[in-house]
Amino acid sequence: MGKFESGVGFADNPDTPFEAPQSPHSIAETGLDPRLLLSLTMKVMYLEGVDTVAKISGVVKLGGGVVEEILEEARSLNLVEPLGSSSAALNAEMRYGLMNKGREWAMEALAQNQYAGAAPVTLDQLSAQIRAQSISHENIIRPTLEHAFSNLVVSEDMLGRLGPAVNSARSMLLYGPPGNGKSSIATALMKAYKHHIYIPHAVEVAGQIISIYDGAVHRPVNPTDVEETSGSALRLARKNDQRWVECLRPVVMVGGELSLEMLDLIHNPIAKFYEAPLQLKAMNGLFIIDDFGRQDHEPQALVNRWIVPLEMGVDFLSLQSGRKFDIPFDCLLTFSTNIPPKSLIDGAGLRRIYHKIEITYPPRSDWEKVFYAMAKHLDLEVEPGLLDWVVDELYTPQGEPYSNFHPKFMLEQNLAMCGYHDVERKIHKDFLKIAWQNLFTSE
């Protein structure tokens, strides 16, 4: 397998068989404690300066009827007061301002936690949604997988092994010598998925807020829906629950920086709310542990962390209070390593990884496909006989196996030398010799 073009693509025209979460019409339908919503609204008004139902709704992502119910309760408690119409226009709205007691309420709420964004969903609602949009609900057929790997060189045998692994939606280990496309295969897998899913901005557990939606990880289908805070009449009239963001299935990739702490809830001691761990951000998508075996923690300890989630389909997380809760574990967990697996984890750990796929050195025929594809990508012509020369002059004398990263490495260095020597932009044999030398170190 060889990669000749960068980037991760996603299929268009998704066929999503499940309904989007429907917008609640009352505080009761949110499933949340009314005082939590009241405190959130006071914080939003205090920090953001929003003063109409539409503007408040744009921040807390709740429908106008729910926000009006919250403001009515706030008025009964002397937290807010009406300030008059926002304008003389036909669509004028009532403006609301915080009273002294409302500002005090907001300050006390901020002392408890500084979360002031979209209203959270409940744990039950999140769990139900994860199950409804499970990655296992998509059946990937061969043509779809072939399309996903259209910018890669993948053998027929490899496609035959990857397809069932993807459809199992369990766990996978990609292993083999470096530079042959394990990471490229892992990330390209998500091109095969078409369903859009729904990611909540946050979830509430035992009165605590856990933020989940992450702009660095999740790719919204309609980015303006996330950015919009104006609370337009059109948005207020939507049936879909705006606390959820319609997204492509996520891809979360971590490497040597991964620690066991990153797999637990992350508590911000200043903001006093939590951030979801990596596996929760990867829910209903792909979670890739790249360079497995090069983390500070023992590989066996990392695998042991996944034994219960992989076997039971449930992950267990803990709040600082000691309160534990479970949540569905639903993602394609993929390990990628160039270290022999048996030197990393024991047999019991390997048994729990359902698909173990070796990505080895390619045959010459596949290596040539990668070379031609990379040359085309760089707008370089491969003259007749050039690849025979590369094999006879470079590979054979050194007894070096073909590797999929070699063509990209050599051709890019060839171009760098063309620029340095101010010569024609083409493949020069002398430059390839130098690039070949740069591939290796001496003893």
Short mmCIF file of C-alpha atoms in Angstrom, two decimals:
data_model
loop_
_atom_site.label_atom_id
_atom_site.label_comp_id
_atom_site.label_asym_id
_atom_site.label_seq_id
_atom_site.Cartn_x
_atom_site.Cartn_y
_atom_site.Cartn_z
CA MET A 1 0.00 0.00 0.00
CA GLY A 2 1.32 3.39 -0.87
CA LYS A 3 -0.02 6.88 -0.42
CA PHE A 4 0.54 9.45 -3.13
CA GLU A 5 -1.84 12.21 -2.08
CA SER A 6 -2.48 13.74 1.31
CA GLY A 7 -5.76 14.50 3.08
CA VAL A 8 -8.79 12.67 4.37
CA GLY A 9 -11.98 12.80 2.31
CA PHE A 10 -15.55 11.93 3.15
CA ALA A 11 -18.38 10.55 1.07
CA ASP A 12 -21.09 12.89 -0.15
CA ASN A 13 -24.89 12.42 -0.17
CA PRO A 14 -25.11 10.50 3.09
CA ASP A 15 -27.91 8.03 3.62
CA THR A 16 -28.59 8.50 7.32
CA PRO A 17 -31.24 6.03 8.50
CA PHE A 18 -31.90 7.56 11.92
CA GLU A 19 -33.69 10.76 12.87
CA ALA A 20 -31.97 13.82 14.23
CA PRO A 21 -32.70 14.56 17.91
CA GLN A 22 -35.90 16.60 18.10
CA SER A 23 -35.99 19.99 19.78
CA PRO A 24 -37.59 20.00 23.26
CA HIS A 25 -40.65 22.20 23.67
CA SER A 26 -40.44 22.69 27.41
CA ILE A 27 -37.99 22.58 30.29
CA ALA A 28 -39.40 19.19 31.26
CA GLU A 29 -38.65 17.76 27.80
CA THR A 30 -34.97 18.72 28.10
CA GLY A 31 -34.66 16.22 30.94
CA LEU A 32 -32.49 18.72 32.83
CA ASP A 33 -32.86 20.23 36.29
CA PRO A 34 -34.69 23.56 35.85
CA ARG A 35 -32.21 25.26 38.20
CA LEU A 36 -29.32 24.17 35.99
CA LEU A 37 -30.99 25.82 33.00
CA LEU A 38 -31.79 28.90 35.05
CA SER A 39 -28.18 29.23 36.22
CA LEU A 40 -26.89 28.67 32.68
CA THR A 41 -29.18 31.40 31.35
CA MET A 42 -28.10 33.87 34.04
CA LYS A 43 -24.43 33.17 33.24
CA VAL A 44 -25.01 33.63 29.52
CA MET A 45 -26.85 36.92 30.03
CA TYR A 46 -24.15 38.15 32.41
CA LEU A 47 -21.14 37.15 30.29
CA GLU A 48 -22.48 37.54 26.75
CA GLY A 49 -24.75 40.52 27.27
CA VAL A 50 -27.60 38.83 25.35
CA ASP A 51 -30.98 40.34 26.20
CA THR A 52 -33.69 38.83 23.97
CA VAL A 53 -35.19 35.37 23.68
CA ALA A 54 -33.64 34.92 20.22
CA LYS A 55 -30.16 35.96 21.31
CA ILE A 56 -30.23 33.83 24.44
CA SER A 57 -31.49 30.92 22.37
CA GLY A 58 -28.60 31.41 19.95
CA VAL A 59 -26.13 30.75 22.76
CA VAL A 60 -27.86 28.05 24.82
CA LYS A 61 -29.22 26.33 21.66
CA LEU A 62 -32.72 25.86 23.08
CA GLY A 63 -35.94 26.79 21.33
CA GLY A 64 -37.67 30.07 21.99
CA GLY A 65 -40.49 28.45 23.96
CA VAL A 66 -38.03 26.84 26.39
CA VAL A 67 -36.08 30.09 26.83
CA GLU A 68 -39.32 32.00 27.47
CA GLU A 69 -40.22 29.45 30.15
CA ILE A 70 -36.80 29.92 31.77
CA LEU A 71 -37.13 33.72 31.68
CA GLU A 72 -40.61 33.52 33.16
CA GLU A 73 -39.20 31.58 36.11
CA ALA A 74 -36.36 34.12 36.37
CA ARG A 75 -38.91 36.95 36.50
CA SER A 76 -40.85 35.22 39.28
CA LEU A 77 -37.62 35.05 41.30
CA ASN A 78 -36.79 38.72 40.59
CA LEU A 79 -33.67 37.76 38.64
CA VAL A 80 -34.55 39.60 35.41
CA GLU A 81 -36.83 42.42 34.38
CA PRO A 82 -38.29 43.45 31.01
CA LEU A 83 -36.58 46.47 29.47
CA GLY A 84 -38.98 47.15 26.63
CA SER A 85 -38.98 46.37 22.94
CA SER A 86 -35.70 45.90 21.08
CA SER A 87 -36.89 48.17 18.24
CA ALA A 88 -39.98 49.61 16.60
CA ALA A 89 -39.87 47.04 13.80
CA LEU A 90 -42.59 44.45 13.28
CA ASN A 91 -40.26 41.69 14.49
CA ALA A 92 -39.32 43.57 17.64
CA GLU A 93 -38.57 41.45 20.68
CA MET A 94 -38.79 42.10 24.37
CA ARG A 95 -35.44 42.85 25.95
CA TYR A 96 -34.55 41.52 29.39
CA GLY A 97 -31.95 42.75 31.85
CA LEU A 98 -30.42 41.19 34.93
CA MET A 99 -31.54 42.65 38.24
CA ASN A 100 -29.13 42.83 41.17
CA LYS A 101 -30.34 39.48 42.41
CA GLY A 102 -29.87 38.05 38.89
CA ARG A 103 -26.27 39.26 38.74
CA GLU A 104 -25.63 37.74 42.16
CA TRP A 105 -27.15 34.48 40.94
CA ALA A 106 -24.92 34.55 37.87
CA MET A 107 -21.79 35.20 39.96
CA GLU A 108 -22.63 32.33 42.31
CA ALA A 109 -23.28 30.04 39.34
CA LEU A 110 -19.94 31.04 37.78
CA ALA A 111 -18.22 30.21 41.06
CA GLN A 112 -19.60 26.68 40.71
CA ASN A 113 -18.51 26.36 37.07
CA GLN A 114 -17.76 28.77 34.26
CA TYR A 115 -19.53 26.84 31.53
CA ALA A 116 -21.69 29.29 29.58
CA GLY A 117 -22.59 27.76 26.25
CA ALA A 118 -25.05 25.36 24.70
CA ALA A 119 -27.28 23.61 27.19
CA PRO A 120 -26.11 20.05 27.83
CA VAL A 121 -28.01 16.88 27.02
CA THR A 122 -28.64 14.19 29.60
CA LEU A 123 -26.53 11.06 29.93
CA ASP A 124 -29.52 8.92 28.93
CA GLN A 125 -30.08 11.02 25.82
CA LEU A 126 -26.41 10.77 24.86
CA SER A 127 -26.30 7.01 25.42
CA ALA A 128 -29.42 6.47 23.33
CA GLN A 129 -28.04 8.59 20.49
CA ILE A 130 -24.69 6.77 20.48
CA ARG A 131 -26.52 3.45 20.14
CA ALA A 132 -28.86 4.78 17.43
CA GLN A 133 -25.99 6.00 15.23
CA SER A 134 -23.55 3.16 15.98
CA ILE A 135 -20.72 2.75 13.52
CA SER A 136 -21.73 -0.90 13.28
CA HIS A 137 -24.97 0.16 11.57
CA GLU A 138 -23.13 0.98 8.35
CA ASN A 139 -22.43 -1.94 6.05
CA ILE A 140 -19.38 -1.23 3.90
CA ILE A 141 -19.36 -3.08 0.58
CA ARG A 142 -16.30 -3.63 -1.59
CA PRO A 143 -16.94 -0.85 -4.16
CA THR A 144 -17.33 1.64 -1.32
CA LEU A 145 -14.04 0.57 0.22
CA GLU A 146 -12.32 0.71 -3.16
CA HIS A 147 -13.53 4.28 -3.54
CA ALA A 148 -12.23 5.14 -0.08
CA PHE A 149 -8.77 3.94 -1.10
CA SER A 150 -8.84 5.51 -4.57
CA ASN A 151 -5.79 7.66 -3.76
CA LEU A 152 -3.85 4.72 -2.33
CA VAL A 153 -2.27 1.61 -3.80
CA VAL A 154 -3.89 -1.31 -1.97
CA SER A 155 -3.69 -4.95 -3.01
CA GLU A 156 -6.78 -7.06 -3.61
CA ASP A 157 -5.81 -9.29 -0.70
CA MET A 158 -5.52 -6.29 1.62
CA LEU A 159 -8.95 -4.99 0.63
CA GLY A 160 -10.35 -8.44 1.33
CA ARG A 161 -9.02 -8.29 4.89
CA LEU A 162 -9.82 -4.66 5.64
CA GLY A 163 -13.47 -4.86 4.56
CA PRO A 164 -14.63 -7.35 7.20
CA ALA A 165 -12.53 -5.57 9.83
CA VAL A 166 -14.29 -2.28 9.10
CA ASN A 167 -17.73 -3.90 9.13
CA SER A 168 -17.04 -5.59 12.46
CA ALA A 169 -16.59 -2.13 14.07
CA ARG A 170 -14.64 -3.77 16.88
CA SER A 171 -10.86 -3.35 16.99
CA MET A 172 -7.97 -3.67 14.60
CA LEU A 173 -4.18 -3.87 14.73
CA LEU A 174 -2.19 -2.71 11.71
CA TYR A 175 1.42 -3.75 12.05
CA GLY A 176 4.52 -4.06 9.91
CA PRO A 177 7.70 -2.23 8.87
CA PRO A 178 7.63 1.59 8.86
CA GLY A 179 6.81 3.63 5.81
CA ASN A 180 4.31 1.31 4.13
CA GLY A 181 1.04 3.10 4.79
CA LYS A 182 -0.44 1.89 8.07
CA SER A 183 -1.46 5.39 9.17
CA SER A 184 -2.71 6.23 5.67
CA ILE A 185 -4.90 3.13 5.63
CA ALA A 186 -6.31 3.92 9.06
CA THR A 187 -7.32 7.49 8.25
CA ALA A 188 -8.61 6.65 4.76
CA LEU A 189 -11.03 4.14 6.23
CA MET A 190 -13.39 6.93 7.25
CA LYS A 191 -13.98 7.82 3.60
CA ALA A 192 -16.06 4.68 3.39
CA TYR A 193 -18.65 5.93 5.88
CA LYS A 194 -21.59 7.98 4.62
CA HIS A 195 -23.83 8.49 7.64
CA HIS A 196 -23.94 11.84 9.35
CA ILE A 197 -24.10 11.63 13.14
CA TYR A 198 -25.01 14.04 15.93
CA ILE A 199 -22.50 15.21 18.54
CA PRO A 200 -23.74 17.14 21.60
CA HIS A 201 -22.00 20.30 22.71
CA ALA A 202 -22.01 18.95 26.26
CA VAL A 203 -23.55 16.37 28.55
CA GLU A 204 -24.69 16.73 32.18
CA VAL A 205 -23.86 14.01 34.69
CA ALA A 206 -24.76 14.35 38.39
CA GLY A 207 -24.94 18.13 38.05
CA GLN A 208 -21.52 18.33 36.34
CA ILE A 209 -20.94 19.58 32.80
CA ILE A 210 -18.76 17.61 30.36
CA SER A 211 -17.98 19.34 27.07
CA ILE A 212 -17.84 16.98 24.10
CA TYR A 213 -18.03 18.85 20.79
CA ASP A 214 -14.51 19.86 19.76
CA GLY A 215 -13.91 22.00 16.70
CA ALA A 216 -10.44 20.49 16.33
CA VAL A 217 -11.89 16.98 16.05
CA HIS A 218 -15.45 17.18 14.77
CA ARG A 219 -16.33 18.26 11.25
CA PRO A 220 -19.82 19.81 11.15
CA VAL A 221 -21.89 19.31 8.02
CA ASN A 222 -23.09 22.93 8.28
CA PRO A 223 -20.37 24.95 10.04
CA THR A 224 -22.61 28.02 10.20
CA ASP A 225 -24.98 26.14 12.51
CA VAL A 226 -22.18 25.90 15.08
CA GLU A 227 -21.01 29.48 14.64
CA GLU A 228 -24.49 31.06 14.60
CA THR A 229 -25.43 32.69 17.89
CA SER A 230 -27.87 35.31 16.59
CA GLY A 231 -30.95 33.21 17.30
CA SER A 232 -32.64 34.01 14.00
CA ALA A 233 -36.32 33.25 13.58
CA LEU A 234 -35.43 30.56 11.03
CA ARG A 235 -33.14 28.82 13.49
CA LEU A 236 -35.64 29.14 16.30
CA ALA A 237 -38.24 27.38 14.16
CA ARG A 238 -36.06 24.34 13.40
CA LYS A 239 -37.32 20.98 14.58
CA ASN A 240 -33.86 19.53 15.19
CA ASP A 241 -32.41 19.96 18.66
CA GLN A 242 -29.69 22.58 18.24
CA ARG A 243 -27.78 21.24 21.24
CA TRP A 244 -26.54 18.56 18.84
CA VAL A 245 -24.19 19.26 15.92
CA GLU A 246 -24.64 17.29 12.72
CA CYS A 247 -21.17 15.98 11.87
CA LEU A 248 -19.26 13.54 9.74
CA ARG A 249 -18.09 10.51 11.66
CA PRO A 250 -14.98 11.69 13.54
CA VAL A 251 -11.39 10.54 13.22
CA VAL A 252 -9.27 10.94 16.35
CA MET A 253 -5.59 10.08 15.93
CA VAL A 254 -3.01 10.14 18.71
CA GLY A 255 0.58 8.97 18.73
CA GLY A 256 3.43 8.84 21.18
CA GLU A 257 1.89 11.64 23.23
CA LEU A 258 -0.99 9.40 24.37
CA SER A 259 -1.21 8.84 28.11
CA LEU A 260 -3.68 6.94 30.25
CA GLU A 261 -4.75 10.26 31.77
CA MET A 262 -6.01 11.39 28.36
CA LEU A 263 -8.51 8.52 28.46
CA ASP A 264 -10.16 9.86 31.61
CA LEU A 265 -12.38 12.89 32.12
CA ILE A 266 -10.25 16.03 32.14
CA HIS A 267 -11.27 18.46 34.88
CA ASN A 268 -10.37 22.12 34.45
CA PRO A 269 -9.72 23.39 37.99
CA ILE A 270 -10.26 27.00 36.94
CA ALA A 271 -13.35 26.65 34.72
CA LYS A 272 -14.64 23.85 36.98
CA PHE A 273 -16.16 21.71 34.28
CA TYR A 274 -14.92 18.66 32.41
CA GLU A 275 -13.66 17.90 28.93
CA ALA A 276 -14.53 14.56 27.38
CA PRO A 277 -11.73 12.00 26.96
CA LEU A 278 -10.47 11.12 23.49
CA GLN A 279 -12.56 7.97 23.09
CA LEU A 280 -15.76 9.89 23.82
CA LYS A 281 -14.85 12.53 21.23
CA ALA A 282 -14.29 9.65 18.79
CA MET A 283 -17.71 8.14 19.50
CA ASN A 284 -19.37 6.56 16.47
CA GLY A 285 -16.16 7.10 14.51
CA LEU A 286 -12.55 5.99 14.35
CA PHE A 287 -10.04 6.16 17.20
CA ILE A 288 -6.48 5.55 15.97
CA ILE A 289 -3.56 4.93 18.31
CA ASP A 290 -0.62 5.52 16.00
CA ASP A 291 2.97 4.59 16.81
CA PHE A 292 1.61 2.11 19.34
CA GLY A 293 4.39 1.05 21.69
CA ARG A 294 6.13 4.43 21.71
CA GLN A 295 4.00 5.97 24.46
CA ASP A 296 5.38 6.60 27.96
CA HIS A 297 3.01 3.99 29.37
CA GLU A 298 3.60 0.28 28.89
CA PRO A 299 1.71 -0.99 25.81
CA GLN A 300 0.15 -3.72 27.94
CA ALA A 301 -1.33 -1.08 30.26
CA LEU A 302 -2.93 0.73 27.30
CA VAL A 303 -4.43 -2.50 25.98
CA ASN A 304 -5.66 -3.42 29.46
CA ARG A 305 -7.51 -0.07 29.53
CA TRP A 306 -9.61 -1.29 26.59
CA ILE A 307 -10.40 -4.84 27.70
CA VAL A 308 -13.76 -4.04 29.33
CA PRO A 309 -14.93 -1.53 26.67
CA LEU A 310 -14.02 -3.93 23.84
CA GLU A 311 -15.71 -6.94 25.41
CA MET A 312 -18.75 -5.25 26.96
CA GLY A 313 -19.23 -2.30 24.61
CA VAL A 314 -19.33 -0.01 27.64
CA ASP A 315 -16.78 2.44 29.02
CA PHE A 316 -16.68 3.55 32.66
CA LEU A 317 -15.70 7.09 33.64
CA SER A 318 -15.38 8.82 37.02
CA LEU A 319 -16.07 12.33 38.24
CA GLN A 320 -13.79 13.94 40.82
CA SER A 321 -16.47 13.29 43.42
CA GLY A 322 -15.92 9.58 42.91
CA ARG A 323 -19.24 9.17 41.09
CA LYS A 324 -18.81 6.59 38.31
CA PHE A 325 -21.00 6.24 35.29
CA ASP A 326 -21.04 4.11 32.17
CA ILE A 327 -21.43 5.15 28.57
CA PRO A 328 -21.58 3.11 25.35
CA PHE A 329 -18.19 2.46 23.81
CA ASP A 330 -18.78 2.72 20.08
CA CYS A 331 -15.82 3.42 17.82
CA LEU A 332 -13.49 1.47 15.57
CA LEU A 333 -10.42 1.26 17.81
CA THR A 334 -7.32 0.91 15.63
CA PHE A 335 -3.75 0.33 16.75
CA SER A 336 -0.88 0.99 14.35
CA THR A 337 2.69 -0.05 15.06
CA ASN A 338 5.98 -0.95 13.40
CA ILE A 339 7.09 -2.91 16.47
CA PRO A 340 6.48 -6.70 16.50
CA PRO A 341 3.13 -7.06 18.34
CA LYS A 342 4.22 -10.04 20.48
CA SER A 343 6.98 -7.88 21.98
CA LEU A 344 4.40 -5.31 23.03
CA ILE A 345 1.48 -7.20 24.53
CA ASP A 346 0.75 -10.71 25.76
CA GLY A 347 -1.45 -13.31 24.13
CA ALA A 348 -4.49 -12.38 26.19
CA GLY A 349 -4.19 -8.77 25.00
CA LEU A 350 -3.73 -9.80 21.37
CA ARG A 351 -6.76 -12.07 21.61
CA ARG A 352 -8.94 -9.09 22.47
CA ILE A 353 -7.92 -7.23 19.31
CA TYR A 354 -10.26 -8.75 16.76
CA HIS A 355 -8.41 -8.11 13.50
CA LYS A 356 -4.62 -8.26 13.19
CA ILE A 357 -3.49 -7.19 9.73
CA GLU A 358 0.13 -7.09 8.63
CA ILE A 359 1.12 -4.26 6.28
CA THR A 360 4.38 -5.52 4.85
CA TYR A 361 6.80 -4.46 2.13
CA PRO A 362 5.10 -4.22 -1.28
CA PRO A 363 6.01 -6.29 -4.31
CA ARG A 364 7.79 -4.47 -7.12
CA SER A 365 4.55 -4.16 -9.11
CA ASP A 366 2.86 -2.18 -6.31
CA TRP A 367 6.01 -0.14 -5.65
CA GLU A 368 6.05 0.89 -9.33
CA LYS A 369 2.39 1.97 -9.11
CA VAL A 370 3.27 4.20 -6.15
CA PHE A 371 6.28 5.65 -8.02
CA TYR A 372 4.21 6.48 -11.12
CA ALA A 373 1.37 7.91 -9.04
CA MET A 374 3.71 10.12 -7.01
CA ALA A 375 5.49 11.32 -10.16
CA LYS A 376 2.14 12.25 -11.69
CA HIS A 377 1.14 14.05 -8.50
CA LEU A 378 4.36 16.10 -8.67
CA ASP A 379 3.98 16.67 -12.43
CA LEU A 380 7.11 14.70 -13.27
CA GLU A 381 7.59 12.40 -16.26
CA VAL A 382 8.99 8.92 -15.70
CA GLU A 383 11.18 8.16 -18.71
CA PRO A 384 11.23 4.60 -20.11
CA GLY A 385 13.72 2.40 -18.32
CA LEU A 386 14.07 4.72 -15.31
CA LEU A 387 12.55 2.29 -12.81
CA ASP A 388 14.78 -0.55 -14.06
CA TRP A 389 17.75 1.76 -13.47
CA VAL A 390 16.52 2.63 -9.94
CA VAL A 391 16.18 -1.06 -9.10
CA ASP A 392 19.52 -2.13 -10.64
CA GLU A 393 21.59 0.82 -9.39
CA LEU A 394 20.04 1.56 -6.03
CA TYR A 395 17.96 -1.29 -4.60
CA THR A 396 19.84 -4.40 -5.82
CA PRO A 397 23.39 -3.46 -4.71
CA GLN A 398 22.17 -2.65 -1.21
CA GLY A 399 19.66 -5.50 -0.96
CA GLU A 400 17.05 -3.04 0.28
CA PRO A 401 13.36 -4.07 0.13
CA TYR A 402 10.86 -1.90 -1.71
CA SER A 403 9.03 0.49 0.59
CA ASN A 404 6.03 2.64 -0.20
CA PHE A 405 7.45 5.83 1.25
CA HIS A 406 10.62 5.69 -0.90
CA PRO A 407 9.14 7.17 -4.12
CA LYS A 408 7.70 10.23 -2.37
CA PHE A 409 10.92 10.75 -0.42
CA MET A 410 13.21 10.49 -3.46
CA LEU A 411 11.08 12.48 -5.89
CA GLU A 412 10.50 15.36 -3.47
CA GLN A 413 14.23 15.54 -2.73
CA ASN A 414 14.90 15.41 -6.47
CA LEU A 415 12.73 18.52 -6.89
CA ALA A 416 14.47 20.27 -4.00
CA MET A 417 17.82 19.69 -5.72
CA CYS A 418 16.42 20.93 -9.04
CA GLY A 419 15.57 24.20 -7.34
CA TYR A 420 18.90 24.47 -5.55
CA HIS A 421 20.96 23.85 -8.70
CA ASP A 422 18.58 25.92 -10.86
CA VAL A 423 18.15 23.15 -13.43
CA GLU A 424 15.18 21.78 -15.33
CA ARG A 425 12.36 20.44 -13.15
CA LYS A 426 12.54 16.76 -14.03
CA ILE A 427 13.84 13.49 -12.65
CA HIS A 428 17.65 13.46 -12.61
CA LYS A 429 19.42 10.18 -11.92
CA ASP A 430 22.26 11.92 -10.07
CA PHE A 431 19.75 13.57 -7.77
CA LEU A 432 17.99 10.25 -7.14
CA LYS A 433 21.34 8.78 -6.07
CA ILE A 434 21.79 11.54 -3.51
CA ALA A 435 18.18 11.17 -2.32
CA TRP A 436 18.76 7.43 -1.93
CA GLN A 437 21.78 8.12 0.28
CA ASN A 438 19.63 10.43 2.41
CA LEU A 439 17.27 7.54 3.13
CA PHE A 440 19.81 5.75 5.28
CA THR A 441 22.42 6.34 7.97
CA SER A 442 25.79 4.70 8.31
CA GLU A 443 26.69 2.35 11.13
#
